[in-house]
Amino acid sequence: MLKAIVTVMLKKGIFDPQGRAVQNGLESIGFEGIGSVRVGKQIELTLETKDRAEADSSVHEMCDKMLSNPVVESYSFEIVEA
Amino acid sequence: MLKAIVTVMLKKGIFDPQGRAVQNGLESIGFEGIGSVRVGKQIELTLETKDRAEADSSVHEMCDKMLSNPVVESYSFEIVEA
């Protein structure tokens, strides 16, 4: 079994209201020195295949078709042993 | 400047309806061989400090106080150069 760890973040330059809200929240409870906050998703998929090349190509396709919105988001992933 | 990359996931054993929905979605468009899907958050914070020990302790506190819900979520993070 393999595990794919996919990270989906808003592209640089796209306003991130959730990140801004988290930053405001942290500042409101006393944290200082925060330059910026960006909030994205981490999606962990366990895959039944043992073939890393197959997993890699399959996860790329999942990201392109469903897990990310290529207009505003970018993704990256790594494949590890589950 | 340092960057903290925080990952917040539901603890093992806690039902993850969002992950289930993603899995169903992927299967409905033809992907096979997916064992399970878990969806969490990735939060990237740029910090003005250059002191890694200070950043480490500060991010732990942020996670405990706001970024994660310790009842159902666990977190991990790494500190890298921004």
Coordinates of N, CA and C in Angstrom, one line a residue:
Chain A
M1 N 0.8 -1.2 0.0 CA 0.0 0.0 0.0 C 0.9 1.2 0.0
L2 N 0.4 2.2 -0.8 CA 1.2 3.5 -0.8 C 0.2 4.6 -0.3
K3 N 0.8 5.7 0.2 CA 0.0 6.8 0.7 C 0.5 8.0 -0.1
A4 N -0.5 8.8 -0.6 CA -0.2 10.0 -1.3 C -0.6 11.2 -0.4
I5 N 0.4 12.1 -0.2 CA 0.1 13.2 0.7 C 0.1 14.5 -0.2
V6 N -1.2 14.9 -0.5 CA -1.4 16.0 -1.4 C -1.6 17.3 -0.7
T7 N -0.9 18.4 -1.1 CA -1.1 19.7 -0.5 C -1.6 20.6 -1.6
V8 N -2.7 21.3 -1.3 CA -3.4 22.2 -2.3 C -3.4 23.6 -1.6
M9 N -2.8 24.6 -2.2 CA -2.7 25.9 -1.7 C -3.2 26.9 -2.8
L10 N -3.8 28.0 -2.3 CA -4.1 29.1 -3.3 C -2.8 29.6 -3.9
K11 N -2.8 29.9 -5.2 CA -1.6 30.4 -5.8 C -1.2 31.7 -5.2
K12 N 0.1 32.0 -5.3 CA 0.6 33.3 -4.8 C -0.2 34.4 -5.5
G13 N -0.5 35.5 -4.8 CA -1.2 36.6 -5.4 C -2.7 36.5 -5.4
I14 N -3.2 35.3 -5.1 CA -4.7 35.1 -4.9 C -5.0 35.5 -3.4
F15 N -5.9 36.4 -3.2 CA -6.2 36.8 -1.8 C -6.8 35.6 -1.1
D16 N -6.3 35.4 0.2 CA -6.7 34.2 1.0 C -7.5 34.7 2.2
P17 N -8.8 34.9 2.1 CA -9.5 35.5 3.3 C -9.5 34.6 4.5
Q18 N -9.4 33.2 4.3 CA -9.3 32.4 5.5 C -7.9 32.6 6.2
G19 N -6.9 32.7 5.4 CA -5.6 33.0 6.0 C -5.6 34.4 6.8
R20 N -6.2 35.3 6.2 CA -6.3 36.7 6.8 C -7.1 36.6 8.1
A21 N -8.2 35.8 8.1 CA -9.0 35.6 9.3 C -8.2 34.9 10.4
V22 N -7.4 33.9 10.0 CA -6.6 33.2 11.0 C -5.5 34.2 11.6
Q23 N -4.9 35.0 10.7 CA -3.9 36.0 11.2 C -4.6 37.0 12.2
N24 N -5.7 37.5 11.8 CA -6.4 38.4 12.7 C -6.8 37.8 14.0
G25 N -7.2 36.5 14.0 CA -7.5 35.8 15.2 C -6.3 35.6 16.1
L26 N -5.2 35.2 15.5 CA -3.9 35.0 16.3 C -3.5 36.4 16.9
E27 N -3.6 37.4 16.1 CA -3.2 38.8 16.6 C -4.1 39.2 17.8
S28 N -5.4 38.9 17.6 CA -6.3 39.3 18.6 C -6.1 38.6 20.0
I29 N -5.5 37.5 20.0 CA -5.2 36.8 21.3 C -3.7 37.0 21.7
G30 N -3.1 38.0 21.0 CA -1.8 38.4 21.5 C -0.5 38.0 20.8
F31 N -0.6 37.2 19.7 CA 0.6 36.8 18.9 C 1.0 38.0 18.1
E32 N 2.3 38.2 18.1 CA 2.9 39.3 17.3 C 3.9 38.8 16.3
G33 N 4.2 39.6 15.3 CA 5.3 39.3 14.4 C 4.9 38.2 13.4
I34 N 3.6 38.2 13.0 CA 3.2 37.3 12.0 C 3.1 38.1 10.7
G35 N 3.9 37.7 9.7 CA 4.0 38.4 8.4 C 2.8 38.1 7.6
S36 N 2.4 36.9 7.4 CA 1.2 36.5 6.6 C 0.8 35.1 7.0
V37 N -0.4 34.7 6.6 CA -0.9 33.4 6.9 C -1.6 32.9 5.6
R38 N -1.3 31.7 5.2 CA -2.1 31.1 4.0 C -2.6 29.8 4.5
V39 N -3.9 29.5 4.1 CA -4.5 28.3 4.6 C -4.8 27.4 3.4
G40 N -4.4 26.2 3.4 CA -4.7 25.3 2.3 C -5.2 24.0 2.8
K41 N -5.2 23.0 1.9 CA -5.7 21.7 2.3 C -4.6 20.6 2.2
Q42 N -4.7 19.7 3.1 CA -3.8 18.5 3.0 C -4.7 17.3 2.8
I43 N -4.5 16.6 1.8 CA -5.4 15.4 1.5 C -4.5 14.2 1.5
E44 N -4.8 13.2 2.4 CA -4.0 12.0 2.4 C -4.8 10.8 1.9
L45 N -4.3 10.2 0.8 CA -5.0 9.1 0.2 C -4.2 7.8 0.3
T46 N -4.8 6.7 0.8 CA -4.1 5.5 0.8 C -4.6 4.8 -0.5
L47 N -3.6 4.2 -1.2 CA -3.8 3.6 -2.5 C -3.5 2.2 -2.5
E48 N -4.3 1.3 -3.1 CA -4.0 -0.1 -3.1 C -2.9 -0.6 -3.9
T49 N -2.5 0.2 -4.9 CA -1.4 -0.2 -5.8 C -0.1 -0.1 -5.0
K50 N 0.9 -0.9 -5.5 CA 2.3 -0.9 -5.0 C 3.2 -0.3 -6.0
D51 N 2.7 0.1 -7.1 CA 3.5 0.7 -8.2 C 3.6 2.2 -8.1
R52 N 4.8 2.7 -7.8 CA 4.9 4.1 -7.5 C 4.6 5.0 -8.8
A53 N 5.0 4.5 -9.9 CA 4.8 5.2 -11.2 C 3.3 5.4 -11.5
E54 N 2.6 4.2 -11.2 CA 1.1 4.2 -11.5 C 0.5 5.2 -10.5
A55 N 0.9 5.1 -9.2 CA 0.3 6.0 -8.2 C 0.6 7.5 -8.5
D56 N 1.8 7.8 -9.0 CA 2.1 9.1 -9.3 C 1.2 9.7 -10.4
S57 N 1.1 8.9 -11.5 CA 0.3 9.4 -12.6 C -1.2 9.5 -12.2
S58 N -1.7 8.5 -11.3 CA -3.1 8.5 -10.9 C -3.4 9.8 -10.0
V59 N -2.4 10.1 -9.1 CA -2.7 11.2 -8.2 C -2.6 12.5 -9.0
H60 N -1.7 12.6 -10.0 CA -1.7 13.8 -10.8 C -3.1 14.0 -11.4
E61 N -3.6 12.9 -11.9 CA -4.9 13.0 -12.6 C -6.0 13.4 -11.6
M62 N -6.0 12.8 -10.4 CA -7.0 13.2 -9.4 C -6.9 14.7 -9.0
C63 N -5.7 15.2 -8.9 CA -5.5 16.6 -8.6 C -6.1 17.5 -9.7
D64 N -5.7 17.1 -10.9 CA -6.2 17.9 -12.1 C -7.7 17.9 -12.2
K65 N -8.3 16.7 -11.9 CA -9.7 16.6 -12.2 C -10.6 16.9 -11.0
M66 N -10.1 16.8 -9.8 CA -11.0 17.0 -8.7 C -10.4 17.7 -7.4
L67 N -9.2 17.4 -7.1 CA -8.7 17.8 -5.8 C -8.3 19.3 -5.8
S68 N -7.9 19.8 -6.9 CA -7.6 21.2 -6.9 C -8.3 22.0 -8.1
N69 N -8.4 23.3 -7.9 CA -9.0 24.1 -8.9 C -7.8 24.8 -9.6
P70 N -7.4 24.4 -10.8 CA -6.2 24.9 -11.4 C -6.2 26.4 -11.7
V71 N -7.4 27.0 -11.7 CA -7.5 28.4 -12.0 C -6.8 29.2 -10.8
V72 N -7.1 28.8 -9.6 CA -6.7 29.6 -8.4 C -5.8 28.8 -7.5
E73 N -5.6 27.5 -7.7 CA -4.9 26.7 -6.7 C -3.7 26.0 -7.4
S74 N -2.7 25.7 -6.6 CA -1.6 24.9 -7.1 C -1.5 23.7 -6.1
Y75 N -1.0 22.6 -6.6 CA -0.9 21.4 -5.8 C 0.5 20.8 -5.8
S76 N 0.9 20.1 -4.8 CA 2.1 19.3 -4.8 C 1.8 18.0 -4.1
F77 N 2.6 16.9 -4.3 CA 2.3 15.7 -3.5 C 3.6 14.9 -3.4
E78 N 3.6 14.1 -2.4 CA 4.6 13.0 -2.3 C 3.9 11.7 -2.1
I79 N 4.6 10.7 -2.5 CA 4.1 9.3 -2.4 C 5.0 8.6 -1.4
V80 N 4.4 8.1 -0.3 CA 5.2 7.4 0.7 C 4.7 6.0 0.9
E81 N 5.4 5.1 1.6 CA 4.9 3.8 2.0 C 3.8 4.0 3.1
A82 N 2.7 3.3 2.9 CA 1.6 3.5 3.9 C 1.9 2.7 5.2
Chain B
M1 N 13.6 35.9 8.2 CA 12.2 35.5 8.2 C 12.1 33.9 8.2
L2 N 11.2 33.4 9.0 CA 11.0 32.0 9.1 C 9.6 31.7 8.6
K3 N 9.4 30.5 8.1 CA 8.1 30.0 7.7 C 7.8 28.8 8.5
A4 N 6.6 28.8 9.1 CA 6.1 27.6 9.8 C 5.0 26.9 8.9
I5 N 5.2 25.6 8.6 CA 4.2 24.9 7.8 C 3.6 23.9 8.8
V6 N 2.3 24.2 9.1 CA 1.5 23.5 10.1 C 0.5 22.6 9.4
T7 N 0.5 21.3 9.8 CA -0.5 20.4 9.3 C -1.4 20.0 10.4
V8 N -2.7 20.1 10.2 CA -3.7 19.7 11.2 C -4.6 18.7 10.6
M9 N -4.7 17.5 11.2 CA -5.5 16.4 10.6 C -6.4 15.9 11.8
L10 N -7.6 15.4 11.4 CA -8.4 14.7 12.4 C -7.6 13.5 12.9
K11 N -7.7 13.2 14.2 CA -7.1 12.1 14.8 C -7.6 10.8 14.2
K12 N -6.7 9.8 14.2 CA -7.1 8.4 13.8 C -8.3 8.0 14.5
G13 N -9.3 7.4 13.8 CA -10.5 6.9 14.5 C -11.6 7.9 14.5
I14 N -11.3 9.2 14.3 CA -12.4 10.1 14.2 C -12.9 10.1 12.7
F15 N -14.2 10.0 12.6 CA -14.8 9.9 11.3 C -14.6 11.2 10.5
D16 N -14.2 11.1 9.2 CA -13.9 12.2 8.4 C -14.8 12.3 7.2
P17 N -16.0 13.0 7.4 CA -17.0 13.0 6.4 C -16.4 13.7 5.1
Q18 N -15.6 14.7 5.2 CA -15.0 15.4 4.1 C -14.2 14.4 3.2
G19 N -13.4 13.6 4.0 CA -12.5 12.6 3.3 C -13.4 11.6 2.6
R20 N -14.5 11.2 3.2 CA -15.4 10.2 2.6 C -16.0 10.8 1.4
A21 N -16.4 12.1 1.4 CA -17.0 12.7 0.3 C -16.0 12.8 -0.9
V22 N -14.8 13.1 -0.6 CA -13.7 13.2 -1.6 C -13.6 11.8 -2.3
Q23 N -13.5 10.8 -1.4 CA -13.3 9.4 -1.9 C -14.5 9.0 -2.8
N24 N -15.7 9.3 -2.4 CA -16.9 9.0 -3.2 C -16.8 9.7 -4.5
G25 N -16.4 11.0 -4.5 CA -16.3 11.8 -5.7 C -15.3 11.2 -6.7
L26 N -14.1 10.8 -6.1 CA -13.1 10.3 -7.0 C -13.6 8.9 -7.6
E27 N -14.2 8.1 -6.8 CA -14.7 6.8 -7.3 C -15.8 7.1 -8.4
S28 N -16.6 8.1 -8.2 CA -17.7 8.4 -9.1 C -17.2 8.8 -10.5
I29 N -16.0 9.3 -10.6 CA -15.4 9.7 -11.9 C -14.4 8.7 -12.4
G30 N -14.4 7.5 -11.7 CA -13.7 6.4 -12.3 C -12.4 5.9 -11.7
F31 N -12.0 6.6 -10.6 CA -10.7 6.2 -9.9 C -11.0 4.9 -9.1
E32 N -10.1 4.0 -9.1 CA -10.3 2.7 -8.4 C -9.1 2.5 -7.5
G33 N -9.3 1.6 -6.5 CA -8.1 1.2 -5.7 C -7.8 2.3 -4.6
I34 N -8.8 3.1 -4.2 CA -8.5 4.1 -3.1 C -8.9 3.4 -1.8
G35 N -8.0 3.2 -0.9 CA -8.3 2.6 0.4 C -9.1 3.6 1.3
S36 N -8.6 4.8 1.5 CA -9.3 5.8 2.3 C -8.7 7.1 2.0
V37 N -9.5 8.1 2.4 CA -9.1 9.5 2.2 C -9.3 10.3 3.4
R38 N -8.3 11.1 3.9 CA -8.5 12.0 5.0 C -8.1 13.4 4.5
V39 N -8.9 14.3 5.0 CA -8.7 15.7 4.6 C -8.4 16.6 5.8
G40 N -7.3 17.3 5.7 CA -6.9 18.2 6.8 C -6.6 19.6 6.3
K41 N -5.9 20.3 7.2 CA -5.5 21.7 6.8 C -4.0 21.8 6.8
Q42 N -3.6 22.7 5.8 CA -2.2 23.1 5.9 C -2.2 24.6 6.1
I43 N -1.5 25.0 7.1 CA -1.5 26.5 7.4 C 0.0 26.9 7.3
E44 N 0.3 27.9 6.5 CA 1.6 28.4 6.3 C 1.7 29.8 6.9
L45 N 2.6 30.0 7.9 CA 2.7 31.3 8.6 C 4.1 31.8 8.4
T46 N 4.3 33.0 7.9 CA 5.6 33.6 7.9 C 5.7 34.4 9.2
L47 N 6.9 34.2 9.8 CA 7.2 34.8 11.1 C 8.3 35.8 11.0
E48 N 8.2 36.9 11.7 CA 9.2 37.9 11.5 C 10.5 37.6 12.3
T49 N 10.4 36.7 13.3 CA 11.5 36.3 14.1 C 12.6 35.5 13.3
K50 N 13.8 35.5 13.7 CA 14.8 34.7 13.1 C 15.3 33.6 14.0
D51 N 14.7 33.6 15.2 CA 15.1 32.7 16.3 C 14.2 31.4 16.2
R52 N 14.8 30.3 15.8 CA 14.0 29.1 15.6 C 13.4 28.5 16.8
A53 N 14.1 28.7 18.0 CA 13.5 28.1 19.2 C 12.3 29.0 19.6
E54 N 12.4 30.3 19.4 CA 11.2 31.1 19.7 C 10.1 30.8 18.8
A55 N 10.4 30.6 17.5 CA 9.3 30.3 16.5 C 8.7 29.0 16.9
D56 N 9.5 28.0 17.2 CA 9.0 26.7 17.6 C 8.0 26.8 18.8
S57 N 8.4 27.5 19.8 CA 7.5 27.6 21.0 C 6.3 28.4 20.7
S58 N 6.4 29.4 19.9 CA 5.3 30.3 19.5 C 4.3 29.5 18.7
V59 N 4.7 28.7 17.7 CA 3.8 28.0 16.8 C 3.1 26.8 17.6
H60 N 3.8 26.2 18.6 CA 3.2 25.2 19.4 C 2.0 25.9 20.2
E61 N 2.2 27.1 20.7 CA 1.2 27.8 21.4 C 0.0 28.2 20.5
M62 N 0.3 28.6 19.3 CA -0.7 29.0 18.3 C -1.6 27.7 18.0
C63 N -0.9 26.6 17.8 CA -1.7 25.3 17.5 C -2.6 25.0 18.7
D64 N -2.0 25.0 19.9 CA -2.8 24.7 21.1 C -4.0 25.6 21.3
K65 N -3.8 26.9 21.0 CA -4.8 27.9 21.4 C -5.8 28.1 20.3
M66 N -5.4 28.0 19.0 CA -6.3 28.4 17.9 C -6.3 27.5 16.7
L67 N -5.1 27.0 16.3 CA -5.1 26.4 14.9 C -5.7 25.0 14.9
S68 N -5.6 24.3 16.1 CA -6.2 22.9 16.1 C -7.2 22.8 17.3
N69 N -8.0 21.8 17.1 CA -8.9 21.5 18.2 C -8.4 20.2 18.8
P70 N -7.7 20.3 20.0 CA -7.0 19.1 20.5 C -7.9 17.9 20.9
V71 N -9.2 18.2 20.9 CA -10.1 17.0 21.2 C -10.2 16.1 20.1
V72 N -10.2 16.6 18.9 CA -10.4 15.7 17.7 C -9.3 15.8 16.7
E73 N -8.4 16.8 16.8 CA -7.4 17.0 15.8 C -6.0 16.8 16.4
S74 N -5.0 16.4 15.6 CA -3.6 16.5 16.0 C -2.9 17.4 15.0
Y75 N -1.8 17.9 15.4 CA -1.0 18.8 14.5 C 0.4 18.4 14.5
S76 N 1.1 18.8 13.4 CA 2.6 18.7 13.4 C 3.0 19.9 12.6
F77 N 4.3 20.3 12.7 CA 4.7 21.4 11.9 C 6.2 21.4 11.7
E78 N 6.7 22.1 10.7 CA 8.1 22.2 10.5 C 8.4 23.7 10.3
I79 N 9.6 24.1 10.7 CA 10.0 25.5 10.6 C 11.1 25.5 9.5
V80 N 10.9 26.4 8.5 CA 11.9 26.4 7.4 C 12.3 27.9 7.2
E81 N 13.3 28.2 6.4 CA 13.7 29.5 6.0 C 12.6 30.0 5.0
A82 N 12.1 31.3 5.2 CA 11.1 31.8 4.3 C 11.8 32.3 3.0

